[in-house]
Amino acid sequence: MMIMTNKQNPAPQRFLTGITTTGTPHLGNYVGSIRPSVAASTGASAESFYFLADYHALIKCDEPARIQQSTLEIAASWLAAGLDPERVTFYRQSDIPEIPELTWLLTCVTAKGVLNRAHAYKASVDKNTAAGNDPDADVSAGLFMYPVLMGADILMFKAHQVPVGRDQIQHIEMARDMGQRFNHLYGEHFVLPQALIEESVALLPGLDGRKMSKSYDNTIPLFTPREQLRKLIAGIVTDSRAPGEAKDTEGSALFQIYQAFASAQETAALRQAFANGIAWGDAKQTLFERIDQEVAPMRARYQELMQDPAKIEAILLAGADKARRLATPFMRELRQAVGLRQLAAATVPATKSKAVKTGLPVFKQYRETDGRFHFKLLDAQGGLLLQSDGFDSPRDAGKAIALLQAEGAAALTALRPKLQPVPGVSDEAITAALQGLADNAS
Ligand code: TRP
Protein backbone atom coordinates (compact mmCIF):
# COMPACT_ATOMS: atom_id res chain seq x y z
CA MET A 1 0.00 0.00 0.00
CA MET A 2 1.27 3.44 -0.82
CA ILE A 3 1.26 5.92 1.98
CA MET A 4 0.53 9.40 0.82
CA THR A 5 1.57 12.51 2.60
CA ASN A 6 -0.82 15.35 3.12
CA LYS A 7 0.75 17.29 0.31
CA GLN A 8 0.09 14.64 -2.28
CA ASN A 9 -3.36 13.89 -1.03
CA PRO A 10 -4.78 16.91 0.72
CA ALA A 11 -7.95 16.22 2.62
CA PRO A 12 -10.86 17.90 0.90
CA GLN A 13 -11.34 21.38 2.26
CA ARG A 14 -14.66 21.92 3.88
CA PHE A 15 -16.34 25.31 3.51
CA LEU A 16 -19.21 26.43 5.68
CA THR A 17 -21.15 29.62 5.92
CA GLY A 18 -24.41 30.84 7.44
CA ILE A 19 -26.84 33.51 6.34
CA THR A 20 -28.92 35.23 9.00
CA THR A 21 -32.59 35.12 8.02
CA THR A 22 -33.75 38.64 8.72
CA GLY A 23 -33.91 40.31 5.31
CA THR A 24 -34.51 40.07 1.58
CA PRO A 25 -31.39 39.28 -0.46
CA HIS A 26 -30.07 42.29 -2.38
CA LEU A 27 -27.48 42.81 -5.11
CA GLY A 28 -24.78 43.33 -2.48
CA ASN A 29 -25.50 39.89 -0.96
CA TYR A 30 -25.46 38.40 -4.43
CA VAL A 31 -22.11 39.84 -5.46
CA GLY A 32 -20.47 39.48 -2.05
CA SER A 33 -21.75 36.10 -0.97
CA ILE A 34 -24.24 34.16 -3.09
CA ARG A 35 -22.42 34.32 -6.43
CA PRO A 36 -18.92 33.46 -5.15
CA SER A 37 -20.30 30.73 -2.88
CA VAL A 38 -22.26 29.07 -5.66
CA ALA A 39 -19.20 29.26 -7.91
CA ALA A 40 -16.98 27.74 -5.19
CA SER A 41 -19.46 24.96 -4.49
CA THR A 42 -19.04 23.60 -7.99
CA GLY A 43 -15.27 23.21 -7.46
CA ALA A 44 -14.30 19.54 -7.63
CA SER A 45 -12.43 19.16 -4.33
CA ALA A 46 -14.62 21.42 -2.26
CA GLU A 47 -17.18 20.21 0.21
CA SER A 48 -19.60 22.97 1.09
CA PHE A 49 -22.11 23.59 3.85
CA TYR A 50 -24.56 26.49 3.55
CA PHE A 51 -27.21 27.10 6.11
CA LEU A 52 -29.95 29.52 7.05
CA ALA A 53 -29.02 30.90 10.44
CA ASP A 54 -32.50 31.30 11.82
CA TYR A 55 -31.48 30.89 15.47
CA HIS A 56 -29.20 33.87 14.91
CA ALA A 57 -32.11 35.75 13.38
CA LEU A 58 -33.97 35.55 16.70
CA ILE A 59 -31.25 37.67 18.28
CA LYS A 60 -32.06 40.63 16.04
CA CYS A 61 -35.68 40.12 15.12
CA ASP A 62 -38.82 39.43 17.11
CA GLU A 63 -41.20 39.35 14.15
CA PRO A 64 -42.06 35.70 13.45
CA ALA A 65 -43.59 36.39 10.03
CA ARG A 66 -40.49 38.24 8.91
CA ILE A 67 -38.19 35.41 9.94
CA GLN A 68 -40.32 32.89 8.07
CA GLN A 69 -40.54 35.07 4.96
CA SER A 70 -36.83 35.82 5.01
CA THR A 71 -35.98 32.13 5.39
CA LEU A 72 -38.11 31.38 2.35
CA GLU A 73 -36.66 34.22 0.28
CA ILE A 74 -33.05 33.46 1.12
CA ALA A 75 -33.47 29.74 0.44
CA ALA A 76 -35.20 30.46 -2.89
CA SER A 77 -32.49 32.98 -3.82
CA TRP A 78 -29.62 30.59 -3.25
CA LEU A 79 -31.38 27.82 -5.14
CA ALA A 80 -32.32 30.16 -7.99
CA ALA A 81 -28.71 31.34 -8.18
CA GLY A 82 -27.66 27.79 -8.92
CA LEU A 83 -26.83 26.22 -5.59
CA ASP A 84 -27.18 22.49 -6.13
CA PRO A 85 -28.49 20.83 -2.95
CA GLU A 86 -27.27 17.48 -4.27
CA ARG A 87 -23.67 18.69 -4.34
CA VAL A 88 -23.65 20.76 -1.18
CA THR A 89 -25.26 20.45 2.22
CA PHE A 90 -27.93 23.14 2.37
CA TYR A 91 -29.96 23.26 5.56
CA ARG A 92 -31.71 25.33 8.15
CA GLN A 93 -29.91 25.77 11.46
CA SER A 94 -33.02 25.17 13.57
CA ASP A 95 -33.51 21.74 11.99
CA ILE A 96 -30.32 20.56 13.68
CA PRO A 97 -31.05 20.06 17.40
CA GLU A 98 -27.40 19.17 17.93
CA ILE A 99 -26.48 22.82 17.33
CA PRO A 100 -28.03 24.22 20.52
CA GLU A 101 -26.77 21.15 22.34
CA LEU A 102 -23.22 21.83 21.24
CA THR A 103 -23.71 25.50 22.04
CA TRP A 104 -24.07 24.54 25.69
CA LEU A 105 -20.92 22.40 25.71
CA LEU A 106 -19.01 25.30 24.17
CA THR A 107 -20.60 27.79 26.55
CA CYS A 108 -18.98 25.84 29.36
CA VAL A 109 -15.49 26.16 27.87
CA THR A 110 -15.80 29.82 26.86
CA ALA A 111 -14.52 32.54 29.15
CA LYS A 112 -17.13 35.17 29.86
CA GLY A 113 -14.45 37.81 29.53
CA VAL A 114 -13.88 36.79 25.92
CA LEU A 115 -17.55 37.29 25.14
CA ASN A 116 -17.41 40.70 26.84
CA ARG A 117 -15.02 41.71 24.08
CA ALA A 118 -17.10 40.49 21.12
CA HIS A 119 -17.64 43.44 18.77
CA ALA A 120 -21.42 43.31 18.51
CA TYR A 121 -21.92 43.10 22.27
CA LYS A 122 -19.20 45.65 23.01
CA ALA A 123 -20.71 48.12 20.54
CA SER A 124 -24.02 47.97 22.41
CA VAL A 125 -22.30 48.40 25.77
CA ASP A 126 -20.24 51.33 24.49
CA LYS A 127 -23.34 52.99 23.10
CA ASN A 128 -25.20 52.57 26.37
CA THR A 129 -22.26 53.85 28.38
CA ALA A 130 -21.88 56.90 26.14
CA ALA A 131 -25.60 57.64 26.58
CA GLY A 132 -25.24 57.36 30.35
CA ASN A 133 -27.42 54.25 30.49
CA ASP A 134 -26.86 50.95 32.22
CA PRO A 135 -24.14 49.23 30.15
CA ASP A 136 -26.37 46.22 29.47
CA ALA A 137 -29.55 48.17 28.78
CA ASP A 138 -31.56 46.41 26.06
CA VAL A 139 -28.84 43.81 25.56
CA SER A 140 -30.23 40.28 25.44
CA ALA A 141 -28.24 37.30 26.64
CA GLY A 142 -28.73 36.07 23.07
CA LEU A 143 -26.61 38.92 21.71
CA PHE A 144 -24.00 38.15 24.33
CA MET A 145 -23.97 34.44 23.40
CA TYR A 146 -24.03 35.06 19.63
CA PRO A 147 -20.39 34.00 19.11
CA VAL A 148 -20.91 30.70 20.93
CA LEU A 149 -23.87 29.74 18.78
CA MET A 150 -21.79 30.62 15.74
CA GLY A 151 -18.91 28.56 17.11
CA ALA A 152 -21.25 25.57 17.37
CA ASP A 153 -22.35 26.09 13.73
CA ILE A 154 -18.77 25.93 12.56
CA LEU A 155 -17.22 23.35 14.87
CA MET A 156 -20.11 20.89 14.49
CA PHE A 157 -19.24 20.28 10.85
CA LYS A 158 -15.45 20.45 11.17
CA ALA A 159 -15.23 23.30 8.67
CA HIS A 160 -11.74 24.33 7.59
CA GLN A 161 -12.68 27.54 5.80
CA VAL A 162 -15.46 29.94 6.68
CA PRO A 163 -16.14 32.52 3.96
CA VAL A 164 -17.40 35.63 5.73
CA GLY A 165 -17.28 39.39 5.63
CA ARG A 166 -14.62 41.26 7.58
CA ASP A 167 -17.04 42.03 10.39
CA GLN A 168 -17.14 38.30 11.19
CA ILE A 169 -13.41 37.60 11.50
CA GLN A 170 -13.46 37.98 15.27
CA HIS A 171 -16.22 35.40 15.55
CA ILE A 172 -14.22 32.83 13.60
CA GLU A 173 -11.24 33.46 15.86
CA MET A 174 -13.46 32.88 18.87
CA ALA A 175 -14.72 29.63 17.36
CA ARG A 176 -11.10 28.58 16.93
CA ASP A 177 -10.39 29.37 20.57
CA MET A 178 -13.43 27.40 21.74
CA GLY A 179 -12.35 24.42 19.64
CA GLN A 180 -8.82 24.63 20.93
CA ARG A 181 -9.89 24.85 24.55
CA PHE A 182 -12.27 21.92 24.16
CA ASN A 183 -9.61 19.82 22.44
CA HIS A 184 -7.18 20.64 25.20
CA LEU A 185 -9.62 19.54 27.89
CA TYR A 186 -11.27 16.54 26.25
CA GLY A 187 -9.03 15.36 23.40
CA GLU A 188 -8.86 16.15 19.70
CA HIS A 189 -12.43 16.42 18.51
CA PHE A 190 -12.68 19.69 16.62
CA VAL A 191 -11.08 21.04 13.46
CA LEU A 192 -9.87 24.59 14.02
CA PRO A 193 -11.50 26.84 11.40
CA GLN A 194 -10.12 29.79 9.48
CA ALA A 195 -11.89 32.85 8.15
CA LEU A 196 -11.83 33.10 4.39
CA ILE A 197 -11.99 36.68 3.20
CA GLU A 198 -12.42 37.09 -0.52
CA GLU A 199 -10.11 39.99 -1.29
CA SER A 200 -11.27 40.15 -4.88
CA VAL A 201 -14.94 40.59 -4.04
CA ALA A 202 -15.57 44.30 -3.97
CA LEU A 203 -18.04 45.81 -1.59
CA LEU A 204 -21.00 46.87 -3.63
CA PRO A 205 -22.12 50.45 -3.13
CA GLY A 206 -25.81 51.10 -2.61
CA LEU A 207 -28.17 53.67 -4.10
CA ASP A 208 -26.62 56.48 -2.03
CA GLY A 209 -23.00 55.47 -2.66
CA ARG A 210 -22.42 54.02 0.82
CA LYS A 211 -21.96 50.26 1.19
CA MET A 212 -25.15 48.49 0.09
CA SER A 213 -26.75 47.42 3.34
CA LYS A 214 -30.15 46.90 4.81
CA SER A 215 -29.20 49.14 7.72
CA TYR A 216 -28.64 52.08 5.33
CA ASP A 217 -31.88 51.41 3.48
CA ASN A 218 -30.04 51.80 0.18
CA THR A 219 -30.39 48.34 -1.30
CA ILE A 220 -31.59 46.95 -4.61
CA PRO A 221 -33.42 43.67 -3.96
CA LEU A 222 -31.84 40.91 -6.01
CA PHE A 223 -35.08 39.64 -7.53
CA THR A 224 -37.11 42.77 -7.73
CA PRO A 225 -39.27 42.73 -10.92
CA ARG A 226 -37.63 44.11 -14.06
CA GLU A 227 -39.51 47.42 -14.09
CA GLN A 228 -38.82 47.96 -10.41
CA LEU A 229 -35.15 47.25 -11.05
CA ARG A 230 -35.14 49.94 -13.75
CA LYS A 231 -36.70 52.46 -11.37
CA LEU A 232 -34.32 51.70 -8.54
CA ILE A 233 -31.28 52.00 -10.79
CA ALA A 234 -32.59 55.35 -12.03
CA GLY A 235 -32.36 56.46 -8.38
CA ILE A 236 -28.62 55.79 -7.97
CA VAL A 237 -26.89 59.03 -6.94
CA THR A 238 -24.70 60.68 -9.55
CA ASP A 239 -23.14 64.09 -9.83
CA SER A 240 -24.77 66.84 -11.86
CA ARG A 241 -22.60 66.69 -14.95
CA ALA A 242 -24.58 67.26 -18.11
CA PRO A 243 -24.62 64.99 -21.18
CA GLY A 244 -21.47 65.54 -23.19
CA GLU A 245 -19.38 66.35 -20.13
CA ALA A 246 -16.76 63.73 -19.25
CA LYS A 247 -17.69 61.67 -16.17
CA ASP A 248 -15.48 60.38 -13.38
CA THR A 249 -15.44 56.59 -12.87
CA GLU A 250 -13.64 57.10 -9.58
CA GLY A 251 -16.18 57.27 -6.76
CA SER A 252 -19.08 56.54 -9.11
CA ALA A 253 -21.46 54.05 -7.48
CA LEU A 254 -22.99 53.39 -10.87
CA PHE A 255 -19.63 52.46 -12.36
CA GLN A 256 -18.68 50.24 -9.44
CA ILE A 257 -21.93 48.33 -9.60
CA TYR A 258 -21.50 47.89 -13.35
CA GLN A 259 -18.00 46.53 -12.80
CA ALA A 260 -19.33 43.86 -10.44
CA PHE A 261 -21.45 42.44 -13.26
CA ALA A 262 -19.58 43.20 -16.46
CA SER A 263 -16.61 41.54 -18.16
CA ALA A 264 -13.30 43.39 -18.32
CA GLN A 265 -14.09 44.33 -21.91
CA GLU A 266 -17.51 45.71 -21.06
CA THR A 267 -16.04 47.65 -18.16
CA ALA A 268 -13.40 49.18 -20.42
CA ALA A 269 -16.12 50.20 -22.86
CA LEU A 270 -18.13 51.96 -20.15
CA ARG A 271 -15.00 53.69 -18.90
CA GLN A 272 -14.52 55.03 -22.39
CA ALA A 273 -18.16 56.12 -22.55
CA PHE A 274 -17.70 58.01 -19.27
CA ALA A 275 -14.70 59.82 -20.75
CA ASN A 276 -16.75 60.60 -23.84
CA GLY A 277 -19.48 62.23 -21.77
CA ILE A 278 -22.25 59.62 -21.79
CA ALA A 279 -25.49 61.03 -20.32
CA TRP A 280 -26.27 59.68 -16.80
CA GLY A 281 -29.63 58.43 -18.06
CA ASP A 282 -27.91 56.36 -20.76
CA ALA A 283 -25.32 55.04 -18.33
CA LYS A 284 -28.14 53.94 -16.02
CA GLN A 285 -29.88 52.22 -18.91
CA THR A 286 -26.63 50.36 -19.72
CA LEU A 287 -26.27 49.28 -16.11
CA PHE A 288 -29.90 48.21 -15.91
CA GLU A 289 -29.67 46.03 -19.01
CA ARG A 290 -26.41 44.47 -17.87
CA ILE A 291 -27.75 43.49 -14.45
CA ASP A 292 -31.04 42.31 -15.84
CA GLN A 293 -29.23 40.11 -18.34
CA GLU A 294 -27.57 38.20 -15.49
CA VAL A 295 -30.50 38.26 -13.10
CA ALA A 296 -33.48 37.58 -15.39
CA PRO A 297 -33.05 33.79 -15.74
CA MET A 298 -32.52 33.45 -12.01
CA ARG A 299 -35.48 35.71 -11.32
CA ALA A 300 -37.72 33.37 -13.29
CA ARG A 301 -36.49 30.39 -11.26
CA TYR A 302 -36.88 32.41 -8.07
CA GLN A 303 -40.48 33.25 -8.82
CA GLU A 304 -41.22 29.65 -9.60
CA LEU A 305 -39.68 28.52 -6.32
CA MET A 306 -41.52 31.16 -4.34
CA GLN A 307 -44.76 29.71 -5.70
CA ASP A 308 -43.83 26.37 -4.19
CA PRO A 309 -42.73 26.78 -0.56
CA ALA A 310 -43.39 23.08 0.10
CA LYS A 311 -40.68 22.20 -2.38
CA ILE A 312 -38.20 24.45 -0.59
CA GLU A 313 -39.22 22.97 2.74
CA ALA A 314 -38.56 19.47 1.38
CA ILE A 315 -35.14 20.51 0.07
CA LEU A 316 -34.19 21.98 3.44
CA LEU A 317 -35.39 18.92 5.33
CA ALA A 318 -33.39 16.66 3.04
CA GLY A 319 -30.40 18.92 3.73
CA ALA A 320 -30.95 18.65 7.47
CA ASP A 321 -31.03 14.87 7.14
CA LYS A 322 -27.70 14.94 5.39
CA ALA A 323 -26.24 17.32 7.97
CA ARG A 324 -27.50 15.26 10.88
CA ARG A 325 -25.87 12.14 9.54
CA LEU A 326 -22.69 13.91 10.65
CA ALA A 327 -24.02 15.87 13.61
CA THR A 328 -25.80 13.05 15.45
CA PRO A 329 -22.86 10.66 15.78
CA PHE A 330 -20.46 13.53 16.40
CA MET A 331 -22.63 14.84 19.21
CA ARG A 332 -22.70 11.34 20.69
CA GLU A 333 -18.90 11.36 20.62
CA LEU A 334 -18.77 14.80 22.26
CA ARG A 335 -21.23 13.86 25.00
CA GLN A 336 -19.10 10.84 25.74
CA ALA A 337 -15.97 13.00 25.79
CA VAL A 338 -17.28 15.42 28.41
CA GLY A 339 -18.79 12.70 30.60
CA LEU A 340 -22.46 12.80 29.66
CA ARG A 341 -22.47 9.02 29.53
CA GLN A 342 -24.60 5.97 30.03
CA LEU A 343 -24.15 4.68 33.52
CA ALA A 344 -24.43 0.99 32.66
CA ALA A 345 -20.94 1.08 31.22
CA ALA A 346 -19.48 2.91 34.21
CA THR A 347 -16.33 1.43 35.70
CA VAL A 348 -16.95 0.18 39.22
CA PRO A 349 -14.13 -0.47 41.69
CA ALA A 350 -13.29 -4.16 41.47
CA THR A 351 -13.82 -6.63 44.34
CA LYS A 352 -14.24 -10.38 44.38
CA SER A 353 -18.02 -10.34 44.20
CA LYS A 354 -19.57 -11.34 40.90
CA ALA A 355 -22.24 -8.70 41.37
CA VAL A 356 -19.57 -6.03 41.32
CA LYS A 357 -18.52 -6.98 37.82
CA THR A 358 -21.97 -6.30 36.49
CA GLY A 359 -22.53 -3.31 38.75
CA LEU A 360 -25.93 -4.66 39.83
CA PRO A 361 -27.49 -6.05 43.00
CA VAL A 362 -27.80 -9.83 42.99
CA PHE A 363 -29.90 -12.58 44.67
CA LYS A 364 -28.01 -15.58 46.01
CA GLN A 365 -29.67 -18.87 46.89
CA TYR A 366 -27.95 -21.47 49.03
CA ARG A 367 -28.50 -24.42 51.42
CA GLU A 368 -27.55 -24.22 55.05
CA THR A 369 -26.03 -27.00 57.15
CA ASP A 370 -29.50 -27.52 58.70
CA GLY A 371 -30.65 -28.63 55.23
CA ARG A 372 -32.97 -25.68 54.66
CA PHE A 373 -32.96 -23.35 51.68
CA HIS A 374 -32.10 -19.67 52.06
CA PHE A 375 -31.50 -16.63 49.91
CA LYS A 376 -29.94 -13.25 50.36
CA LEU A 377 -29.85 -10.04 48.36
CA LEU A 378 -26.49 -8.32 47.96
CA ASP A 379 -25.97 -4.79 46.67
CA ALA A 380 -23.63 -3.96 43.78
CA GLN A 381 -20.70 -3.73 46.19
CA GLY A 382 -21.47 -7.08 47.78
CA GLY A 383 -23.08 -5.64 50.92
CA LEU A 384 -25.93 -7.61 52.52
CA LEU A 385 -29.40 -6.12 51.99
CA LEU A 386 -31.80 -8.99 52.68
CA GLN A 387 -31.39 -12.28 54.51
CA SER A 388 -34.12 -14.90 54.45
CA ASP A 389 -35.03 -17.61 56.95
CA GLY A 390 -34.91 -21.21 55.84
CA PHE A 391 -37.42 -22.52 53.26
CA ASP A 392 -38.42 -26.17 52.95
CA SER A 393 -37.44 -26.41 49.29
CA PRO A 394 -35.38 -24.50 46.76
CA ARG A 395 -38.66 -23.93 44.94
CA ASP A 396 -40.14 -22.05 47.89
CA ALA A 397 -37.04 -19.88 48.19
CA GLY A 398 -37.17 -19.27 44.44
CA LYS A 399 -40.82 -18.21 44.65
CA ALA A 400 -40.00 -15.62 47.29
CA ILE A 401 -37.23 -14.23 45.08
CA ALA A 402 -39.56 -14.16 42.08
CA LEU A 403 -42.10 -12.24 44.12
CA LEU A 404 -39.48 -9.64 45.08
CA GLN A 405 -38.35 -9.37 41.48
CA ALA A 406 -41.88 -8.98 40.18
CA GLU A 407 -43.31 -6.69 42.82
CA GLY A 408 -40.25 -5.01 44.23
CA ALA A 409 -40.58 -3.35 47.59
CA ALA A 410 -44.33 -4.02 47.59
CA ALA A 411 -43.58 -7.69 48.30
CA LEU A 412 -41.60 -6.89 51.43
CA THR A 413 -44.62 -6.71 53.75
CA ALA A 414 -45.88 -10.14 52.78
CA LEU A 415 -42.42 -11.69 53.09
CA ARG A 416 -41.43 -9.96 56.32
CA PRO A 417 -42.09 -13.05 58.51
CA LYS A 418 -39.58 -15.01 56.41
CA LEU A 419 -36.89 -12.31 56.52
CA GLN A 420 -34.31 -11.66 59.18
CA PRO A 421 -33.57 -8.11 60.20
CA VAL A 422 -30.31 -6.78 58.69
CA PRO A 423 -28.90 -4.04 60.95
CA GLY A 424 -28.16 -0.72 59.26
CA VAL A 425 -30.08 -1.47 56.04
CA SER A 426 -33.05 0.78 55.37
CA ASP A 427 -36.11 -0.18 53.38
CA GLU A 428 -35.14 2.60 50.97
CA ALA A 429 -31.86 0.87 50.17
CA ILE A 430 -33.69 -2.40 49.51
CA THR A 431 -36.28 -0.62 47.38
CA ALA A 432 -33.55 1.10 45.34
CA ALA A 433 -31.74 -2.18 44.75
CA LEU A 434 -34.91 -3.96 43.63
CA GLN A 435 -35.73 -1.01 41.38
CA GLY A 436 -32.23 -1.18 39.90
CA LEU A 437 -32.73 -4.85 39.06
CA ALA A 438 -36.13 -4.19 37.53
CA ASP A 439 -34.79 -1.31 35.41
CA ASN A 440 -31.98 -3.45 34.14
CA ALA A 441 -34.33 -6.27 33.24
CA SER A 442 -36.71 -4.05 31.25
N1 TRP B 1 -23.11 35.71 11.90
C1 TRP B 1 -23.10 35.55 10.47
C2 TRP B 1 -23.51 36.86 9.80
O1 TRP B 1 -24.23 37.62 10.38
C3 TRP B 1 -24.05 34.46 10.07
C4 TRP B 1 -23.59 33.17 10.60
C5 TRP B 1 -24.16 32.44 11.61
C6 TRP B 1 -22.44 32.45 10.19
N2 TRP B 1 -23.44 31.32 11.83
C7 TRP B 1 -22.39 31.28 10.99
C8 TRP B 1 -21.46 32.67 9.20
C9 TRP B 1 -21.36 30.37 10.84
C10 TRP B 1 -20.44 31.75 9.07
C11 TRP B 1 -20.39 30.60 9.87
O2 TRP B 1 -23.10 37.07 8.70
Short mmCIF file of C-alpha atoms in Angstrom, two decimals, residues 12 16 50 64 95 130 185 189 197 200 229 235 249 259 266 299 301 356 398 411 423 427:
data_model
loop_
_atom_site.label_atom_id
_atom_site.label_comp_id
_atom_site.label_asym_id
_atom_site.label_seq_id
_atom_site.Cartn_x
_atom_site.Cartn_y
_atom_site.Cartn_z
CA PRO A 12 -10.86 17.90 0.90
CA LEU A 16 -19.21 26.43 5.68
CA TYR A 50 -24.56 26.49 3.55
CA PRO A 64 -42.06 35.70 13.45
CA ASP A 95 -33.51 21.74 11.99
CA ALA A 130 -21.88 56.90 26.14
CA LEU A 185 -9.62 19.54 27.89
CA HIS A 189 -12.43 16.42 18.51
CA ILE A 197 -11.99 36.68 3.20
CA SER A 200 -11.27 40.15 -4.88
CA LEU A 229 -35.15 47.25 -11.05
CA GLY A 235 -32.36 56.46 -8.38
CA THR A 249 -15.44 56.59 -12.87
CA GLN A 259 -18.00 46.53 -12.80
CA GLU A 266 -17.51 45.71 -21.06
CA ARG A 299 -35.48 35.71 -11.32
CA ARG A 301 -36.49 30.39 -11.26
CA VAL A 356 -19.57 -6.03 41.32
CA GLY A 398 -37.17 -19.27 44.44
CA ALA A 411 -43.58 -7.69 48.30
CA PRO A 423 -28.90 -4.04 60.95
CA ASP A 427 -36.11 -0.18 53.38
#
